Amino acid sequence: MKQALLLTAILSSAPVLAHNDNHISFSSDNCQIEFQNNVAITPTEVAITTANSQRLTIDADGQTFINGQQVDISEQQQRALTHYADTLRVELPKVAEMATDAVDLAEVALNEVAIAFDLNGLEKLSSMLEEINQEVHATFYQQGSFVMGEQAFNDFSENFENQFEERIEKAVKSAMFESIGSLLVTIGSEMNNSNGNMQAFEQRMENMGKQIEEKVSAQAEHLEQQAESMCDNFAHIAEQETALSHAIPALSSYSLMRVTAQ
């Protein structure tokens, strides 16, 4: 039961990002966005690359280039492209922030479990969560750029996603083994407080679980609200891209966001 509690504490965050062989998607109750193409962002430029290696670059002044050739645009279009690039700089890194916030939430949940059951063997779990945070950072921040797209997520999937459950389970088992002594003492104390009544003991365990859930749920709800807001902001980016594509048809194949459902 305690191992299940630990696993639940780590894995309870609802996913807002999904990755399959073809697309990356972001979803919430009110929006669903599909991410396409690849983007690299620095303070001085935004570069979008398509699957067939065509490249759009927008510099800090809104000057726009396709495969190194400058695109002829009006001043109004230049301002719109500058605004678009600035929006990407602000909004896209929130994906990485969401991922690390979810890992931080898992650590909060683990700490609550450790306090409740007087566990002392969770150092490896904490270290593993720190490693996950480092992997998230390395996925999105490469060679001075924030990167996002199929290649980044493929790398992330190969290096982390497929091993996640195995890593969690191994670390939990190790923590439980190292904490078995203190855990038995805690269980014995709780049973003694219940006067040997198993029903009362089970109720105390259930109440303890609810207390942990209550302490974590507020932060989990905040994380969910962030996800909703992020998805809405991505929908606005999709609207920007549609308007830009209509005004400048050469940009039509470089959109990053596509609304797939409402």
Short mmCIF file of the C-alpha atoms (twelve columns), coordinates in Angstrom:
data_MODEL
# 
_entry.id   MODEL 
# 
loop_
_atom_site.group_PDB 
_atom_site.id 
_atom_site.type_symbol 
_atom_site.label_atom_id 
_atom_site.label_alt_id 
_atom_site.label_comp_id 
_atom_site.label_asym_id 
_atom_site.label_seq_id 
_atom_site.Cartn_x 
_atom_site.Cartn_y 
_atom_site.Cartn_z 
_atom_site.pdbx_PDB_model_num 
ATOM 1   C CA . MET A 1   0.000   0.000  0.000   1 
ATOM 2   C CA . LYS A 2   2.782   2.440  0.884   1 
ATOM 3   C CA . GLN A 3   4.580   1.786  -2.417  1 
ATOM 4   C CA . ALA A 4   1.349   2.530  -4.263  1 
ATOM 5   C CA . LEU A 5   1.013   5.754  -2.273  1 
ATOM 6   C CA . LEU A 6   4.505   6.808  -3.274  1 
ATOM 7   C CA . LEU A 7   3.901   6.021  -6.942  1 
ATOM 8   C CA . THR A 8   0.621   7.901  -6.866  1 
ATOM 9   C CA . ALA A 9   2.324   10.888 -5.304  1 
ATOM 10  C CA . ILE A 10  4.830   11.019 -8.143  1 
ATOM 11  C CA . LEU A 11  2.529   10.268 -11.064 1 
ATOM 12  C CA . SER A 12  -0.591  12.179 -9.993  1 
ATOM 13  C CA . SER A 13  -0.020  15.250 -12.173 1 
ATOM 14  C CA . ALA A 14  -2.426  15.189 -15.126 1 
ATOM 15  C CA . PRO A 15  -0.550  15.265 -18.440 1 
ATOM 16  C CA . VAL A 16  -1.196  18.237 -20.717 1 
ATOM 17  C CA . LEU A 17  1.375   17.276 -23.318 1 
ATOM 18  C CA . ALA A 18  1.259   14.182 -25.484 1 
ATOM 19  C CA . HIS A 19  3.759   12.893 -27.990 1 
ATOM 20  C CA . ASN A 20  3.303   10.220 -30.617 1 
ATOM 21  C CA . ASP A 21  5.180   9.199  -33.719 1 
ATOM 22  C CA . ASN A 22  3.644   11.957 -35.804 1 
ATOM 23  C CA . HIS A 23  2.772   14.987 -33.690 1 
ATOM 24  C CA . ILE A 24  3.093   16.776 -30.374 1 
ATOM 25  C CA . SER A 25  -0.166  18.002 -28.883 1 
ATOM 26  C CA . PHE A 26  -1.192  20.153 -25.925 1 
ATOM 27  C CA . SER A 27  -4.673  19.677 -24.539 1 
ATOM 28  C CA . SER A 28  -6.994  20.843 -21.792 1 
ATOM 29  C CA . ASP A 29  -10.746 20.745 -21.220 1 
ATOM 30  C CA . ASN A 30  -11.245 23.792 -23.419 1 
ATOM 31  C CA . CYS A 31  -8.642  23.559 -26.154 1 
ATOM 32  C CA . GLN A 32  -6.494  21.152 -28.063 1 
ATOM 33  C CA . ILE A 33  -3.424  22.323 -29.926 1 
ATOM 34  C CA . GLU A 34  -1.152  20.376 -32.215 1 
ATOM 35  C CA . PHE A 35  2.468   21.489 -32.460 1 
ATOM 36  C CA . GLN A 36  4.256   21.150 -35.774 1 
ATOM 37  C CA . ASN A 37  7.687   22.009 -37.191 1 
ATOM 38  C CA . ASN A 38  10.748  22.808 -35.059 1 
ATOM 39  C CA . VAL A 39  11.720  26.111 -33.491 1 
ATOM 40  C CA . ALA A 40  14.913  27.497 -31.975 1 
ATOM 41  C CA . ILE A 41  14.730  30.768 -30.051 1 
ATOM 42  C CA . THR A 42  17.524  33.104 -28.960 1 
ATOM 43  C CA . PRO A 43  17.337  36.730 -27.778 1 
ATOM 44  C CA . THR A 44  18.172  37.883 -31.319 1 
ATOM 45  C CA . GLU A 45  16.220  35.538 -33.591 1 
ATOM 46  C CA . VAL A 46  13.476  32.958 -33.959 1 
ATOM 47  C CA . ALA A 47  14.195  30.148 -36.428 1 
ATOM 48  C CA . ILE A 48  11.485  27.730 -37.573 1 
ATOM 49  C CA . THR A 49  12.480  24.637 -39.531 1 
ATOM 50  C CA . THR A 50  10.071  22.360 -41.385 1 
ATOM 51  C CA . ALA A 51  10.288  18.591 -41.760 1 
ATOM 52  C CA . ASN A 52  11.898  19.015 -45.183 1 
ATOM 53  C CA . SER A 53  14.557  21.391 -43.769 1 
ATOM 54  C CA . GLN A 54  13.086  24.664 -45.051 1 
ATOM 55  C CA . ARG A 55  14.029  27.461 -42.651 1 
ATOM 56  C CA . LEU A 56  12.263  30.672 -41.653 1 
ATOM 57  C CA . THR A 57  14.214  33.214 -39.574 1 
ATOM 58  C CA . ILE A 58  12.820  36.320 -37.875 1 
ATOM 59  C CA . ASP A 59  15.441  38.630 -36.394 1 
ATOM 60  C CA . ALA A 60  15.047  41.035 -33.486 1 
ATOM 61  C CA . ASP A 61  13.865  43.810 -35.828 1 
ATOM 62  C CA . GLY A 62  11.260  41.661 -37.550 1 
ATOM 63  C CA . GLN A 63  13.303  41.218 -40.689 1 
ATOM 64  C CA . THR A 64  12.315  37.856 -42.134 1 
ATOM 65  C CA . PHE A 65  14.310  35.354 -44.181 1 
ATOM 66  C CA . ILE A 66  13.422  32.058 -45.848 1 
ATOM 67  C CA . ASN A 67  16.445  29.853 -46.462 1 
ATOM 68  C CA . GLY A 68  18.661  32.929 -46.145 1 
ATOM 69  C CA . GLN A 69  16.705  35.021 -48.653 1 
ATOM 70  C CA . GLN A 70  15.014  38.125 -47.223 1 
ATOM 71  C CA . VAL A 71  11.242  38.246 -47.574 1 
ATOM 72  C CA . ASP A 72  9.797   41.511 -48.886 1 
ATOM 73  C CA . ILE A 73  7.345   42.734 -46.222 1 
ATOM 74  C CA . SER A 74  5.686   46.008 -45.290 1 
ATOM 75  C CA . GLU A 75  6.412   47.935 -42.086 1 
ATOM 76  C CA . GLN A 76  3.076   46.792 -40.658 1 
ATOM 77  C CA . GLN A 77  3.906   43.169 -41.423 1 
ATOM 78  C CA . GLN A 78  7.353   43.640 -39.905 1 
ATOM 79  C CA . ARG A 79  5.781   44.901 -36.674 1 
ATOM 80  C CA . ALA A 80  3.398   41.939 -36.674 1 
ATOM 81  C CA . LEU A 81  6.289   39.503 -37.123 1 
ATOM 82  C CA . THR A 82  8.253   41.191 -34.329 1 
ATOM 83  C CA . HIS A 83  5.227   40.824 -32.052 1 
ATOM 84  C CA . TYR A 84  4.836   37.186 -33.099 1 
ATOM 85  C CA . ALA A 85  8.497   36.400 -32.365 1 
ATOM 86  C CA . ASP A 86  8.281   38.153 -28.988 1 
ATOM 87  C CA . THR A 87  5.166   36.128 -28.160 1 
ATOM 88  C CA . LEU A 88  6.990   32.879 -28.927 1 
ATOM 89  C CA . ARG A 89  9.875   33.967 -26.671 1 
ATOM 90  C CA . VAL A 90  7.483   34.439 -23.773 1 
ATOM 91  C CA . GLU A 91  5.059   31.561 -24.252 1 
ATOM 92  C CA . LEU A 92  7.037   28.553 -25.511 1 
ATOM 93  C CA . PRO A 93  9.467   28.323 -22.568 1 
ATOM 94  C CA . LYS A 94  6.398   27.859 -20.345 1 
ATOM 95  C CA . VAL A 95  6.301   24.261 -21.601 1 
ATOM 96  C CA . ALA A 96  9.646   23.594 -19.919 1 
ATOM 97  C CA . GLU A 97  8.498   25.481 -16.819 1 
ATOM 98  C CA . MET A 98  5.359   23.326 -16.648 1 
ATOM 99  C CA . ALA A 99  7.425   20.151 -16.854 1 
ATOM 100 C CA . THR A 100 9.765   21.197 -14.050 1 
ATOM 101 C CA . ASP A 101 6.831   22.448 -11.944 1 
ATOM 102 C CA . ALA A 102 5.246   18.994 -12.264 1 
ATOM 103 C CA . VAL A 103 8.473   17.370 -11.064 1 
ATOM 104 C CA . ASP A 104 8.637   19.853 -8.168  1 
ATOM 105 C CA . LEU A 105 5.050   18.959 -7.265  1 
ATOM 106 C CA . ALA A 106 6.008   15.293 -7.195  1 
ATOM 107 C CA . GLU A 107 8.795   16.115 -4.761  1 
ATOM 108 C CA . VAL A 108 6.350   17.990 -2.514  1 
ATOM 109 C CA . ALA A 109 4.085   14.938 -2.521  1 
ATOM 110 C CA . LEU A 110 7.021   12.674 -1.683  1 
ATOM 111 C CA . ASN A 111 8.007   14.868 1.232   1 
ATOM 112 C CA . GLU A 112 4.462   14.713 2.601   1 
ATOM 113 C CA . VAL A 113 4.508   10.905 2.342   1 
ATOM 114 C CA . ALA A 114 7.916   10.780 4.032   1 
ATOM 115 C CA . ILE A 115 6.717   12.951 6.918   1 
ATOM 116 C CA . ALA A 116 3.482   10.983 7.326   1 
ATOM 117 C CA . PHE A 117 5.218   7.597  7.473   1 
ATOM 118 C CA . ASP A 118 8.505   8.735  9.016   1 
ATOM 119 C CA . LEU A 119 10.494  7.477  6.021   1 
ATOM 120 C CA . ASN A 120 14.201  8.167  5.755   1 
ATOM 121 C CA . GLY A 121 15.149  6.422  2.521   1 
ATOM 122 C CA . LEU A 122 13.858  8.838  -0.096  1 
ATOM 123 C CA . GLU A 123 17.190  10.451 -0.981  1 
ATOM 124 C CA . LYS A 124 17.480  8.376  -4.159  1 
ATOM 125 C CA . LEU A 125 13.995  9.406  -5.219  1 
ATOM 126 C CA . SER A 126 14.834  13.055 -4.677  1 
ATOM 127 C CA . SER A 127 18.056  12.628 -6.624  1 
ATOM 128 C CA . MET A 128 16.176  10.946 -9.450  1 
ATOM 129 C CA . LEU A 129 13.651  13.800 -9.605  1 
ATOM 130 C CA . GLU A 130 16.539  16.255 -9.779  1 
ATOM 131 C CA . GLU A 131 17.977  14.236 -12.656 1 
ATOM 132 C CA . ILE A 132 14.606  14.440 -14.409 1 
ATOM 133 C CA . ASN A 133 14.606  18.212 -14.016 1 
ATOM 134 C CA . GLN A 134 18.074  18.340 -15.543 1 
ATOM 135 C CA . GLU A 135 16.915  16.174 -18.445 1 
ATOM 136 C CA . VAL A 136 13.941  18.453 -19.038 1 
ATOM 137 C CA . HIS A 137 16.253  21.462 -19.099 1 
ATOM 138 C CA . ALA A 138 18.675  19.734 -21.468 1 
ATOM 139 C CA . THR A 139 15.786  18.841 -23.787 1 
ATOM 140 C CA . PHE A 140 14.582  22.398 -24.206 1 
ATOM 141 C CA . TYR A 141 17.789  24.415 -23.810 1 
ATOM 142 C CA . GLN A 142 20.540  23.502 -26.239 1 
ATOM 143 C CA . GLN A 143 23.613  25.500 -27.264 1 
ATOM 144 C CA . GLY A 144 22.228  28.808 -26.057 1 
ATOM 145 C CA . SER A 145 18.805  28.347 -27.659 1 
ATOM 146 C CA . PHE A 146 15.388  27.314 -26.449 1 
ATOM 147 C CA . VAL A 147 14.340  24.503 -28.786 1 
ATOM 148 C CA . MET A 148 11.025  22.793 -29.264 1 
ATOM 149 C CA . GLY A 149 9.736   20.373 -31.862 1 
ATOM 150 C CA . GLU A 150 9.760   16.794 -33.065 1 
ATOM 151 C CA . GLN A 151 13.524  16.306 -32.765 1 
ATOM 152 C CA . ALA A 152 13.674  17.659 -29.220 1 
ATOM 153 C CA . PHE A 153 10.750  15.513 -28.114 1 
ATOM 154 C CA . ASN A 154 12.101  12.444 -29.889 1 
ATOM 155 C CA . ASP A 155 15.385  12.892 -27.999 1 
ATOM 156 C CA . PHE A 156 13.480  13.384 -24.758 1 
ATOM 157 C CA . SER A 157 11.378  10.282 -25.408 1 
ATOM 158 C CA . GLU A 158 14.409  8.119  -26.141 1 
ATOM 159 C CA . ASN A 159 16.432  9.363  -23.177 1 
ATOM 160 C CA . PHE A 160 13.737  9.589  -20.557 1 
ATOM 161 C CA . GLU A 161 10.072  8.944  -21.347 1 
ATOM 162 C CA . ASN A 162 10.370  5.228  -22.112 1 
ATOM 163 C CA . GLN A 163 12.364  4.624  -18.910 1 
ATOM 164 C CA . PHE A 164 10.276  6.801  -16.600 1 
ATOM 165 C CA . GLU A 165 8.056   4.142  -15.034 1 
ATOM 166 C CA . GLU A 166 10.962  1.735  -14.609 1 
ATOM 167 C CA . ARG A 167 13.106  4.405  -12.957 1 
ATOM 168 C CA . ILE A 168 10.321  5.444  -10.611 1 
ATOM 169 C CA . GLU A 169 9.528   1.869  -9.587  1 
ATOM 170 C CA . LYS A 170 13.172  1.025  -8.974  1 
ATOM 171 C CA . ALA A 171 13.738  4.131  -6.861  1 
ATOM 172 C CA . VAL A 172 10.540  3.532  -4.847  1 
ATOM 173 C CA . LYS A 173 11.487  -0.074 -4.110  1 
ATOM 174 C CA . SER A 174 14.923  1.062  -2.998  1 
ATOM 175 C CA . ALA A 175 13.419  3.723  -0.733  1 
ATOM 176 C CA . MET A 176 10.968  1.245  0.771   1 
ATOM 177 C CA . PHE A 177 13.740  -1.267 1.434   1 
ATOM 178 C CA . GLU A 178 15.929  1.333  3.135   1 
ATOM 179 C CA . SER A 179 12.993  2.641  5.208   1 
ATOM 180 C CA . ILE A 180 11.451  -0.686 6.207   1 
ATOM 181 C CA . GLY A 181 12.524  -0.321 9.815   1 
ATOM 182 C CA . SER A 182 11.045  3.129  10.391  1 
ATOM 183 C CA . LEU A 183 7.976   2.156  8.355   1 
ATOM 184 C CA . LEU A 184 7.278   -0.872 10.586  1 
ATOM 185 C CA . VAL A 185 7.655   1.319  13.649  1 
ATOM 186 C CA . THR A 186 5.175   3.820  12.216  1 
ATOM 187 C CA . ILE A 187 2.681   1.089  11.315  1 
ATOM 188 C CA . GLY A 188 3.078   -0.473 14.767  1 
ATOM 189 C CA . SER A 189 2.498   2.881  16.407  1 
ATOM 190 C CA . GLU A 190 -0.596  3.522  14.298  1 
ATOM 191 C CA . MET A 191 -2.003  0.055  15.092  1 
ATOM 192 C CA . ASN A 192 -1.321  0.639  18.768  1 
ATOM 193 C CA . ASN A 193 -3.179  3.952  18.560  1 
ATOM 194 C CA . SER A 194 -6.056  1.993  17.005  1 
ATOM 195 C CA . ASN A 195 -5.948  -0.582 19.839  1 
ATOM 196 C CA . GLY A 196 -5.405  -3.416 17.369  1 
ATOM 197 C CA . ASN A 197 -8.640  -2.641 15.544  1 
ATOM 198 C CA . MET A 198 -7.828  -3.231 11.864  1 
ATOM 199 C CA . GLN A 199 -10.852 -1.293 10.676  1 
ATOM 200 C CA . ALA A 200 -9.818  1.685  12.755  1 
ATOM 201 C CA . PHE A 201 -6.237  1.282  11.505  1 
ATOM 202 C CA . GLU A 202 -7.389  1.254  7.878   1 
ATOM 203 C CA . GLN A 203 -9.471  4.351  8.538   1 
ATOM 204 C CA . ARG A 204 -6.458  6.135  10.023  1 
ATOM 205 C CA . MET A 205 -4.401  5.206  6.956   1 
ATOM 206 C CA . GLU A 206 -7.169  6.474  4.688   1 
ATOM 207 C CA . ASN A 207 -7.378  9.732  6.639   1 
ATOM 208 C CA . MET A 208 -3.625  10.115 6.403   1 
ATOM 209 C CA . GLY A 209 -3.818  9.653  2.627   1 
ATOM 210 C CA . LYS A 210 -6.550  12.280 2.389   1 
ATOM 211 C CA . GLN A 211 -4.464  14.742 4.391   1 
ATOM 212 C CA . ILE A 212 -1.542  14.252 2.005   1 
ATOM 213 C CA . GLU A 213 -3.857  14.678 -0.975  1 
ATOM 214 C CA . GLU A 214 -5.296  17.903 0.450   1 
ATOM 215 C CA . LYS A 215 -1.848  19.386 1.002   1 
ATOM 216 C CA . VAL A 216 -0.773  18.615 -2.553  1 
ATOM 217 C CA . SER A 217 -4.065  19.272 -4.364  1 
ATOM 218 C CA . ALA A 218 -3.856  23.072 -4.143  1 
ATOM 219 C CA . GLN A 219 -0.532  23.083 -5.971  1 
ATOM 220 C CA . ALA A 220 -1.810  20.496 -8.438  1 
ATOM 221 C CA . GLU A 221 -4.836  22.676 -9.148  1 
ATOM 222 C CA . HIS A 222 -2.550  25.661 -9.746  1 
ATOM 223 C CA . LEU A 223 -0.543  23.554 -12.176 1 
ATOM 224 C CA . GLU A 224 -3.735  22.595 -14.000 1 
ATOM 225 C CA . GLN A 225 -4.734  26.253 -14.248 1 
ATOM 226 C CA . GLN A 226 -1.321  27.031 -15.724 1 
ATOM 227 C CA . ALA A 227 -1.887  24.303 -18.297 1 
ATOM 228 C CA . GLU A 228 -5.277  25.757 -19.234 1 
ATOM 229 C CA . SER A 229 -3.751  29.221 -19.610 1 
ATOM 230 C CA . MET A 230 -0.836  27.892 -21.669 1 
ATOM 231 C CA . CYS A 231 -3.157  26.053 -24.025 1 
ATOM 232 C CA . ASP A 232 -5.287  29.183 -24.476 1 
ATOM 233 C CA . ASN A 233 -2.172  31.234 -25.217 1 
ATOM 234 C CA . PHE A 234 -1.089  28.681 -27.807 1 
ATOM 235 C CA . ALA A 235 -4.504  28.996 -29.442 1 
ATOM 236 C CA . HIS A 236 -3.880  32.752 -29.721 1 
ATOM 237 C CA . ILE A 237 -0.508  32.010 -31.323 1 
ATOM 238 C CA . ALA A 238 -2.317  29.809 -33.852 1 
ATOM 239 C CA . GLU A 239 -4.582  32.768 -34.652 1 
ATOM 240 C CA . GLN A 240 -1.530  35.019 -35.123 1 
ATOM 241 C CA . GLU A 241 0.010   32.480 -37.477 1 
ATOM 242 C CA . THR A 242 -3.183  32.197 -39.513 1 
ATOM 243 C CA . ALA A 243 -3.322  35.970 -39.927 1 
ATOM 244 C CA . LEU A 244 0.373   36.142 -40.882 1 
ATOM 245 C CA . SER A 245 -0.035  33.331 -43.421 1 
ATOM 246 C CA . HIS A 246 -2.936  35.144 -45.045 1 
ATOM 247 C CA . ALA A 247 -0.945  38.375 -45.217 1 
ATOM 248 C CA . ILE A 248 2.315   36.702 -46.277 1 
ATOM 249 C CA . PRO A 249 1.535   33.405 -48.091 1 
ATOM 250 C CA . ALA A 250 5.220   32.427 -48.119 1 
ATOM 251 C CA . LEU A 251 4.935   31.819 -44.355 1 
ATOM 252 C CA . SER A 252 2.040   29.349 -44.582 1 
ATOM 253 C CA . SER A 253 4.160   26.203 -44.167 1 
ATOM 254 C CA . TYR A 254 6.022   27.552 -41.097 1 
ATOM 255 C CA . SER A 255 3.173   27.677 -38.562 1 
ATOM 256 C CA . LEU A 256 3.912   26.044 -35.201 1 
ATOM 257 C CA . MET A 257 0.403   25.719 -33.765 1 
ATOM 258 C CA . ARG A 258 -2.759  24.199 -35.138 1 
ATOM 259 C CA . VAL A 259 -6.102  24.072 -33.328 1 
ATOM 260 C CA . THR A 260 -7.423  20.520 -33.739 1 
ATOM 261 C CA . ALA A 261 -10.567 20.665 -31.564 1 
ATOM 262 C CA . GLN A 262 -12.613 23.022 -29.448 1 
# 
